[in-house]
């Protein structure tokens, strides 16, 4: 669970992630990551790349590429139409399922 301060009053930072069956890459301004977080990412086999490089990197993705409905237009258009699989994020789908405690209020 990574935290940042790119958005006022929200503990988030601007980033993109590309995750496949064998690797993961976090696209972020690396200067915003502490040494501890960088070490954690290395130990979890997650590479870190500059935020801006996502736009060129997605052009080389092969096979089917899942894009959540919230994907920005630049990334969407950079991926070959035949490769795109567009849908609701699996994370959003899981969050939509409430457990018993949440159902009780």
Short mmCIF file of N, CA, C and O in Angstrom, two decimals:
data_model
loop_
_atom_site.label_atom_id
_atom_site.label_comp_id
_atom_site.label_asym_id
_atom_site.label_seq_id
_atom_site.Cartn_x
_atom_site.Cartn_y
_atom_site.Cartn_z
N UNK A 1 0.85 -1.16 0.00
CA UNK A 1 0.00 0.00 0.00
C UNK A 1 0.90 1.23 0.00
O UNK A 1 1.45 1.60 1.02
N UNK A 2 1.06 1.85 -1.15
CA UNK A 2 1.94 3.01 -1.28
C UNK A 2 1.16 4.30 -1.09
O UNK A 2 0.03 4.41 -1.56
N UNK A 3 1.78 5.27 -0.44
CA UNK A 3 1.13 6.55 -0.18
C UNK A 3 1.96 7.68 -0.78
O UNK A 3 3.17 7.57 -0.92
N UNK A 4 1.28 8.76 -1.12
CA UNK A 4 1.97 9.92 -1.67
C UNK A 4 1.22 11.18 -1.32
O UNK A 4 0.28 11.18 -0.53
N UNK A 5 1.63 12.29 -1.93
CA UNK A 5 0.95 13.56 -1.66
C UNK A 5 0.84 14.42 -2.93
O UNK A 5 0.93 15.64 -2.87
N UNK A 6 0.61 13.77 -4.07
CA UNK A 6 0.44 14.50 -5.32
C UNK A 6 -0.90 15.22 -5.42
O UNK A 6 -1.06 16.17 -6.17
N UNK A 7 -1.90 14.74 -4.67
CA UNK A 7 -3.25 15.31 -4.72
C UNK A 7 -3.59 15.81 -3.32
O UNK A 7 -3.53 15.03 -2.35
N UNK A 8 -3.95 17.08 -3.21
CA UNK A 8 -4.29 17.66 -1.91
C UNK A 8 -5.37 16.84 -1.21
O UNK A 8 -6.37 16.45 -1.83
N UNK A 9 -5.13 16.58 0.07
CA UNK A 9 -6.09 15.89 0.94
C UNK A 9 -6.35 14.43 0.54
O UNK A 9 -7.33 13.85 0.98
N UNK A 10 -5.51 13.88 -0.30
CA UNK A 10 -5.61 12.47 -0.69
C UNK A 10 -4.22 11.86 -0.65
O UNK A 10 -3.29 12.42 -1.22
N UNK A 11 -4.07 10.72 -0.01
CA UNK A 11 -2.73 10.13 0.15
C UNK A 11 -2.29 9.31 -1.07
O UNK A 11 -1.96 8.13 -0.96
N UNK A 12 -2.31 9.93 -2.24
CA UNK A 12 -1.98 9.22 -3.47
C UNK A 12 -0.90 9.95 -4.25
O UNK A 12 -0.60 11.11 -4.00
N UNK A 13 -0.30 9.24 -5.20
CA UNK A 13 0.66 9.86 -6.10
C UNK A 13 0.31 9.45 -7.52
O UNK A 13 -0.36 8.44 -7.74
N UNK A 14 0.72 10.28 -8.47
CA UNK A 14 0.45 9.97 -9.88
C UNK A 14 1.35 8.83 -10.32
O UNK A 14 2.57 8.87 -10.11
N UNK A 15 0.75 7.84 -10.95
CA UNK A 15 1.53 6.70 -11.43
C UNK A 15 0.69 5.87 -12.39
O UNK A 15 -0.52 6.05 -12.49
N UNK A 16 1.37 4.99 -13.08
CA UNK A 16 0.74 3.96 -13.90
C UNK A 16 1.41 2.65 -13.52
O UNK A 16 2.55 2.64 -13.05
N UNK A 17 0.73 1.55 -13.76
CA UNK A 17 1.33 0.24 -13.53
C UNK A 17 0.99 -0.66 -14.71
O UNK A 17 -0.11 -0.61 -15.24
N UNK A 18 1.97 -1.43 -15.12
CA UNK A 18 1.76 -2.47 -16.12
C UNK A 18 2.10 -3.78 -15.43
O UNK A 18 3.21 -3.95 -14.91
N UNK A 19 1.13 -4.68 -15.40
CA UNK A 19 1.29 -5.95 -14.70
C UNK A 19 0.96 -7.07 -15.66
O UNK A 19 -0.08 -7.06 -16.32
N UNK A 20 1.87 -8.03 -15.77
CA UNK A 20 1.57 -9.21 -16.58
C UNK A 20 1.82 -10.44 -15.72
O UNK A 20 2.01 -10.34 -14.51
N UNK A 21 1.81 -11.59 -16.34
CA UNK A 21 1.92 -12.84 -15.56
C UNK A 21 3.29 -13.05 -14.93
O UNK A 21 3.42 -13.83 -14.00
N UNK A 22 4.31 -12.36 -15.43
CA UNK A 22 5.65 -12.61 -14.92
C UNK A 22 6.35 -11.38 -14.35
O UNK A 22 7.42 -11.51 -13.77
N UNK A 23 5.78 -10.19 -14.54
CA UNK A 23 6.48 -9.00 -14.07
C UNK A 23 5.51 -7.86 -13.80
O UNK A 23 4.34 -7.91 -14.19
N UNK A 24 6.01 -6.85 -13.13
CA UNK A 24 5.24 -5.63 -12.92
C UNK A 24 6.16 -4.44 -13.01
O UNK A 24 7.33 -4.51 -12.63
N UNK A 25 5.63 -3.34 -13.55
CA UNK A 25 6.40 -2.12 -13.69
C UNK A 25 5.56 -0.96 -13.18
O UNK A 25 4.39 -0.82 -13.54
N UNK A 26 6.16 -0.15 -12.34
CA UNK A 26 5.51 1.04 -11.80
C UNK A 26 6.13 2.25 -12.49
O UNK A 26 7.34 2.44 -12.47
N UNK A 27 5.29 3.05 -13.12
CA UNK A 27 5.72 4.27 -13.80
C UNK A 27 5.40 5.44 -12.87
O UNK A 27 4.24 5.78 -12.65
N UNK A 28 6.45 6.05 -12.34
CA UNK A 28 6.28 7.08 -11.31
C UNK A 28 7.51 7.98 -11.30
O UNK A 28 8.60 7.58 -11.75
N UNK A 29 7.35 9.19 -10.79
CA UNK A 29 8.49 10.07 -10.56
C UNK A 29 9.29 9.45 -9.41
O UNK A 29 8.87 9.50 -8.25
N UNK A 30 10.41 8.84 -9.76
CA UNK A 30 11.18 8.07 -8.77
C UNK A 30 11.65 8.92 -7.59
O UNK A 30 11.88 8.39 -6.50
N UNK A 31 11.78 10.23 -7.79
CA UNK A 31 12.22 11.08 -6.68
C UNK A 31 11.20 11.12 -5.55
O UNK A 31 11.51 11.53 -4.44
N UNK A 32 9.99 10.67 -5.81
CA UNK A 32 8.94 10.65 -4.79
C UNK A 32 8.96 9.38 -3.95
O UNK A 32 8.17 9.24 -3.03
N UNK A 33 9.83 8.45 -4.30
CA UNK A 33 9.90 7.18 -3.58
C UNK A 33 11.05 7.21 -2.59
O UNK A 33 12.18 7.56 -2.94
N UNK A 34 10.79 6.80 -1.37
CA UNK A 34 11.86 6.71 -0.37
C UNK A 34 12.75 5.51 -0.68
O UNK A 34 12.37 4.61 -1.44
N UNK A 35 13.91 5.49 -0.06
CA UNK A 35 14.82 4.36 -0.23
C UNK A 35 14.15 3.06 0.23
O UNK A 35 14.33 2.01 -0.39
N UNK A 36 13.38 3.15 1.29
CA UNK A 36 12.68 1.97 1.81
C UNK A 36 11.68 1.43 0.78
O UNK A 36 11.60 0.22 0.57
N UNK A 37 10.93 2.31 0.15
CA UNK A 37 9.94 1.88 -0.85
C UNK A 37 10.65 1.31 -2.08
O UNK A 37 10.24 0.29 -2.63
N UNK A 38 11.74 1.95 -2.50
CA UNK A 38 12.50 1.44 -3.66
C UNK A 38 13.00 0.03 -3.38
O UNK A 38 12.90 -0.86 -4.23
N UNK A 39 13.50 -0.20 -2.17
CA UNK A 39 13.99 -1.53 -1.81
C UNK A 39 12.83 -2.54 -1.79
O UNK A 39 12.97 -3.66 -2.27
N UNK A 40 11.70 -2.14 -1.25
CA UNK A 40 10.53 -3.01 -1.22
C UNK A 40 10.12 -3.41 -2.64
O UNK A 40 9.84 -4.58 -2.91
N UNK A 41 10.09 -2.44 -3.56
CA UNK A 41 9.70 -2.72 -4.94
C UNK A 41 10.69 -3.67 -5.61
O UNK A 41 10.29 -4.60 -6.31
N UNK A 42 11.96 -3.46 -5.39
CA UNK A 42 12.98 -4.36 -5.95
C UNK A 42 12.78 -5.77 -5.41
O UNK A 42 12.80 -6.74 -6.16
N UNK A 43 12.55 -5.88 -4.11
CA UNK A 43 12.36 -7.19 -3.49
C UNK A 43 11.08 -7.88 -3.94
O UNK A 43 10.96 -9.10 -3.83
N UNK A 44 10.13 -7.11 -4.42
CA UNK A 44 8.88 -7.71 -4.91
C UNK A 44 8.89 -7.85 -6.43
O UNK A 44 7.84 -8.05 -7.04
N UNK A 45 10.07 -7.74 -7.03
CA UNK A 45 10.26 -7.90 -8.48
C UNK A 45 9.45 -6.89 -9.30
O UNK A 45 8.94 -7.21 -10.36
N UNK A 46 9.32 -5.69 -8.78
CA UNK A 46 8.65 -4.61 -9.49
C UNK A 46 9.69 -3.61 -9.95
O UNK A 46 10.42 -3.05 -9.13
N UNK A 47 9.76 -3.40 -11.26
CA UNK A 47 10.70 -2.40 -11.75
C UNK A 47 10.04 -1.03 -11.72
O UNK A 47 8.81 -0.90 -11.74
N UNK A 48 10.85 0.01 -11.66
CA UNK A 48 10.37 1.38 -11.62
C UNK A 48 10.92 2.10 -12.84
O UNK A 48 12.11 2.01 -13.15
N UNK A 49 10.03 2.80 -13.54
CA UNK A 49 10.42 3.56 -14.72
C UNK A 49 9.84 4.96 -14.62
O UNK A 49 8.83 5.17 -13.94
N UNK A 50 10.44 5.92 -15.33
CA UNK A 50 9.90 7.28 -15.29
C UNK A 50 8.45 7.33 -15.77
O UNK A 50 8.06 6.64 -16.71
N UNK A 51 7.66 8.16 -15.11
CA UNK A 51 6.23 8.29 -15.37
C UNK A 51 5.93 8.47 -16.86
O UNK A 51 5.05 7.83 -17.40
N UNK A 52 6.66 9.34 -17.53
CA UNK A 52 6.38 9.69 -18.92
C UNK A 52 6.62 8.56 -19.90
O UNK A 52 6.09 8.58 -21.01
N UNK A 53 7.42 7.56 -19.54
CA UNK A 53 7.77 6.50 -20.48
C UNK A 53 6.65 5.50 -20.72
O UNK A 53 6.73 4.69 -21.64
N UNK A 54 5.58 5.58 -19.94
CA UNK A 54 4.44 4.67 -20.14
C UNK A 54 3.91 4.79 -21.55
O UNK A 54 3.55 3.80 -22.19
N UNK A 55 3.86 6.01 -22.08
CA UNK A 55 3.23 6.25 -23.38
C UNK A 55 3.97 5.56 -24.52
O UNK A 55 3.34 5.07 -25.45
N UNK A 56 5.27 5.48 -24.44
CA UNK A 56 6.02 4.77 -25.48
C UNK A 56 6.07 3.27 -25.19
O UNK A 56 6.00 2.45 -26.11
N UNK A 57 6.15 2.90 -23.93
CA UNK A 57 6.25 1.49 -23.57
C UNK A 57 4.99 0.69 -23.93
O UNK A 57 5.09 -0.46 -24.34
N UNK A 58 3.81 1.28 -23.78
CA UNK A 58 2.59 0.52 -24.07
C UNK A 58 2.47 0.17 -25.55
O UNK A 58 1.80 -0.80 -25.89
N UNK A 59 3.14 0.91 -26.39
CA UNK A 59 3.09 0.61 -27.83
C UNK A 59 3.72 -0.74 -28.15
O UNK A 59 3.39 -1.36 -29.16
N UNK A 60 4.61 -1.21 -27.28
CA UNK A 60 5.29 -2.48 -27.54
C UNK A 60 4.65 -3.67 -26.82
O UNK A 60 5.16 -4.79 -26.91
N UNK A 61 3.56 -3.44 -26.09
CA UNK A 61 2.89 -4.55 -25.42
C UNK A 61 2.32 -5.51 -26.46
O UNK A 61 1.78 -5.10 -27.47
N UNK A 62 2.46 -6.80 -26.18
CA UNK A 62 1.98 -7.82 -27.11
C UNK A 62 0.87 -8.64 -26.47
O UNK A 62 0.77 -8.72 -25.26
N UNK A 63 0.07 -9.25 -27.30
CA UNK A 63 -1.03 -10.08 -26.80
C UNK A 63 -2.19 -9.22 -26.35
O UNK A 63 -2.28 -8.04 -26.67
N UNK A 64 -3.07 -9.84 -25.59
CA UNK A 64 -4.24 -9.11 -25.10
C UNK A 64 -3.82 -8.18 -23.97
O UNK A 64 -3.07 -8.57 -23.08
N UNK A 65 -4.34 -6.96 -24.00
CA UNK A 65 -4.01 -5.96 -22.99
C UNK A 65 -5.31 -5.50 -22.34
O UNK A 65 -6.17 -4.93 -23.01
N UNK A 66 -5.47 -5.80 -21.05
CA UNK A 66 -6.67 -5.37 -20.34
C UNK A 66 -6.55 -3.90 -20.01
O UNK A 66 -5.56 -3.45 -19.44
N UNK A 67 -7.59 -3.14 -20.34
CA UNK A 67 -7.65 -1.71 -20.04
C UNK A 67 -8.91 -1.43 -19.24
O UNK A 67 -10.02 -1.68 -19.72
N UNK A 68 -8.77 -0.91 -18.02
CA UNK A 68 -9.96 -0.56 -17.26
C UNK A 68 -10.69 0.60 -17.94
O UNK A 68 -10.11 1.33 -18.75
N UNK A 69 -11.96 0.76 -17.62
CA UNK A 69 -12.77 1.81 -18.24
C UNK A 69 -12.19 3.20 -18.00
O UNK A 69 -12.45 4.11 -18.78
N UNK A 70 -11.38 3.36 -16.98
CA UNK A 70 -10.81 4.67 -16.64
C UNK A 70 -9.49 4.96 -17.35
O UNK A 70 -8.85 5.97 -17.08
N UNK A 71 -9.07 4.10 -18.28
CA UNK A 71 -7.80 4.31 -18.99
C UNK A 71 -7.83 5.63 -19.75
O UNK A 71 -8.80 5.95 -20.42
N UNK A 72 -6.73 6.40 -19.67
CA UNK A 72 -6.73 7.68 -20.37
C UNK A 72 -6.59 7.47 -21.88
O UNK A 72 -6.13 6.44 -22.35
N UNK A 73 -7.01 8.47 -22.62
CA UNK A 73 -7.11 8.36 -24.08
C UNK A 73 -5.76 8.12 -24.74
O UNK A 73 -5.67 7.36 -25.72
N UNK A 74 -4.70 8.74 -24.26
CA UNK A 74 -3.39 8.58 -24.88
C UNK A 74 -2.90 7.14 -24.80
O UNK A 74 -2.37 6.59 -25.77
N UNK A 75 -3.08 6.51 -23.66
CA UNK A 75 -2.68 5.11 -23.51
C UNK A 75 -3.60 4.21 -24.33
O UNK A 75 -3.14 3.32 -25.04
N UNK A 76 -4.89 4.47 -24.27
CA UNK A 76 -5.86 3.68 -25.03
C UNK A 76 -5.51 3.68 -26.51
O UNK A 76 -5.47 2.63 -27.15
N UNK A 77 -5.24 4.83 -27.06
CA UNK A 77 -4.95 4.94 -28.50
C UNK A 77 -3.58 4.37 -28.87
O UNK A 77 -3.37 3.98 -30.01
N UNK A 78 -2.66 4.30 -27.92
CA UNK A 78 -1.33 3.78 -28.21
C UNK A 78 -1.31 2.26 -28.33
O UNK A 78 -0.37 1.69 -28.88
N UNK A 79 -2.35 1.60 -27.86
CA UNK A 79 -2.41 0.13 -27.89
C UNK A 79 -3.23 -0.30 -29.10
O UNK A 79 -4.33 0.23 -29.34
N UNK A 80 -2.71 -1.25 -29.83
CA UNK A 80 -3.38 -1.76 -31.02
C UNK A 80 -4.81 -2.18 -30.68
O UNK A 80 -5.06 -2.88 -29.70
N UNK A 81 -5.74 -1.74 -31.50
CA UNK A 81 -7.17 -2.01 -31.26
C UNK A 81 -7.46 -3.50 -31.11
O UNK A 81 -8.28 -3.91 -30.30
N UNK A 82 -6.76 -4.34 -31.87
CA UNK A 82 -6.98 -5.79 -31.80
C UNK A 82 -6.52 -6.38 -30.47
O UNK A 82 -6.97 -7.46 -30.08
N UNK A 83 -5.64 -5.69 -29.78
CA UNK A 83 -5.11 -6.19 -28.51
C UNK A 83 -5.93 -5.74 -27.30
O UNK A 83 -5.81 -6.31 -26.22
N UNK A 84 -6.74 -4.71 -27.46
CA UNK A 84 -7.46 -4.13 -26.33
C UNK A 84 -8.59 -5.02 -25.81
O UNK A 84 -9.40 -5.52 -26.58
N UNK A 85 -8.61 -5.18 -24.50
CA UNK A 85 -9.73 -5.82 -23.80
C UNK A 85 -10.17 -4.79 -22.77
O UNK A 85 -9.45 -4.52 -21.81
N UNK A 86 -11.32 -4.18 -22.97
CA UNK A 86 -11.78 -3.09 -22.13
C UNK A 86 -12.88 -3.57 -21.20
O UNK A 86 -13.81 -4.27 -21.63
N UNK A 87 -12.79 -3.20 -19.94
CA UNK A 87 -13.82 -3.60 -19.00
C UNK A 87 -13.63 -2.96 -17.64
O UNK A 87 -12.71 -2.16 -17.44
N UNK A 88 -14.49 -3.32 -16.71
CA UNK A 88 -14.38 -2.82 -15.35
C UNK A 88 -13.15 -3.44 -14.69
O UNK A 88 -12.87 -4.62 -14.87
N UNK A 89 -12.45 -2.64 -13.94
CA UNK A 89 -11.27 -3.12 -13.22
C UNK A 89 -11.66 -4.23 -12.26
O UNK A 89 -12.65 -4.10 -11.53
N UNK A 90 -10.89 -5.31 -12.23
CA UNK A 90 -11.18 -6.38 -11.26
C UNK A 90 -11.15 -5.85 -9.82
O UNK A 90 -11.88 -6.33 -8.97
N UNK A 91 -10.34 -4.84 -9.56
CA UNK A 91 -10.28 -4.25 -8.22
C UNK A 91 -11.62 -3.58 -7.90
O UNK A 91 -12.17 -3.75 -6.81
N UNK A 92 -12.16 -2.83 -8.85
CA UNK A 92 -13.47 -2.19 -8.65
C UNK A 92 -14.56 -3.24 -8.43
O UNK A 92 -15.44 -3.05 -7.60
N UNK A 93 -14.49 -4.31 -9.18
CA UNK A 93 -15.49 -5.37 -9.03
C UNK A 93 -15.44 -5.97 -7.63
O UNK A 93 -16.47 -6.21 -7.00
N UNK A 94 -14.23 -6.21 -7.12
CA UNK A 94 -14.09 -6.78 -5.78
C UNK A 94 -14.55 -5.80 -4.71
O UNK A 94 -15.16 -6.20 -3.71
N UNK A 95 -14.28 -4.51 -4.90
CA UNK A 95 -14.73 -3.51 -3.93
C UNK A 95 -16.24 -3.39 -3.90
O UNK A 95 -16.83 -2.97 -2.91
N UNK A 96 -16.89 -3.73 -4.99
CA UNK A 96 -18.35 -3.64 -5.07
C UNK A 96 -19.04 -4.74 -4.27
O UNK A 96 -20.23 -4.64 -3.97
N UNK A 97 -18.30 -5.77 -3.89
CA UNK A 97 -18.86 -6.87 -3.11
C UNK A 97 -18.63 -6.56 -1.64
O UNK A 97 -17.50 -6.52 -1.17
N UNK A 98 -19.69 -6.33 -0.93
CA UNK A 98 -19.58 -5.97 0.49
C UNK A 98 -19.58 -7.23 1.36
O UNK A 98 -20.29 -8.17 1.10
N UNK A 99 -18.73 -7.17 2.40
CA UNK A 99 -18.72 -8.27 3.36
C UNK A 99 -19.83 -8.05 4.40
O UNK A 99 -20.52 -7.02 4.38
N UNK A 100 -20.01 -8.98 5.31
CA UNK A 100 -21.12 -8.90 6.26
C UNK A 100 -21.02 -7.67 7.16
O UNK A 100 -22.04 -7.04 7.48
N UNK A 101 -19.84 -7.30 7.58
CA UNK A 101 -19.67 -6.11 8.42
C UNK A 101 -20.08 -4.86 7.68
O UNK A 101 -20.78 -3.99 8.22
N UNK A 102 -19.68 -4.76 6.41
CA UNK A 102 -20.06 -3.58 5.61
C UNK A 102 -21.56 -3.55 5.37
O UNK A 102 -22.17 -2.46 5.36
N UNK A 103 -22.17 -4.69 5.18
CA UNK A 103 -23.61 -4.74 4.96
C UNK A 103 -24.40 -4.28 6.19
O UNK A 103 -25.47 -3.68 6.08
N UNK A 104 -23.84 -4.53 7.38
CA UNK A 104 -24.50 -4.13 8.62
C UNK A 104 -24.36 -2.64 8.86
O UNK A 104 -25.09 -2.07 9.66
N UNK A 105 -23.43 -1.97 8.18
CA UNK A 105 -23.26 -0.53 8.32
C UNK A 105 -22.23 -0.20 9.31
O UNK A 105 -22.00 0.72 9.89
#
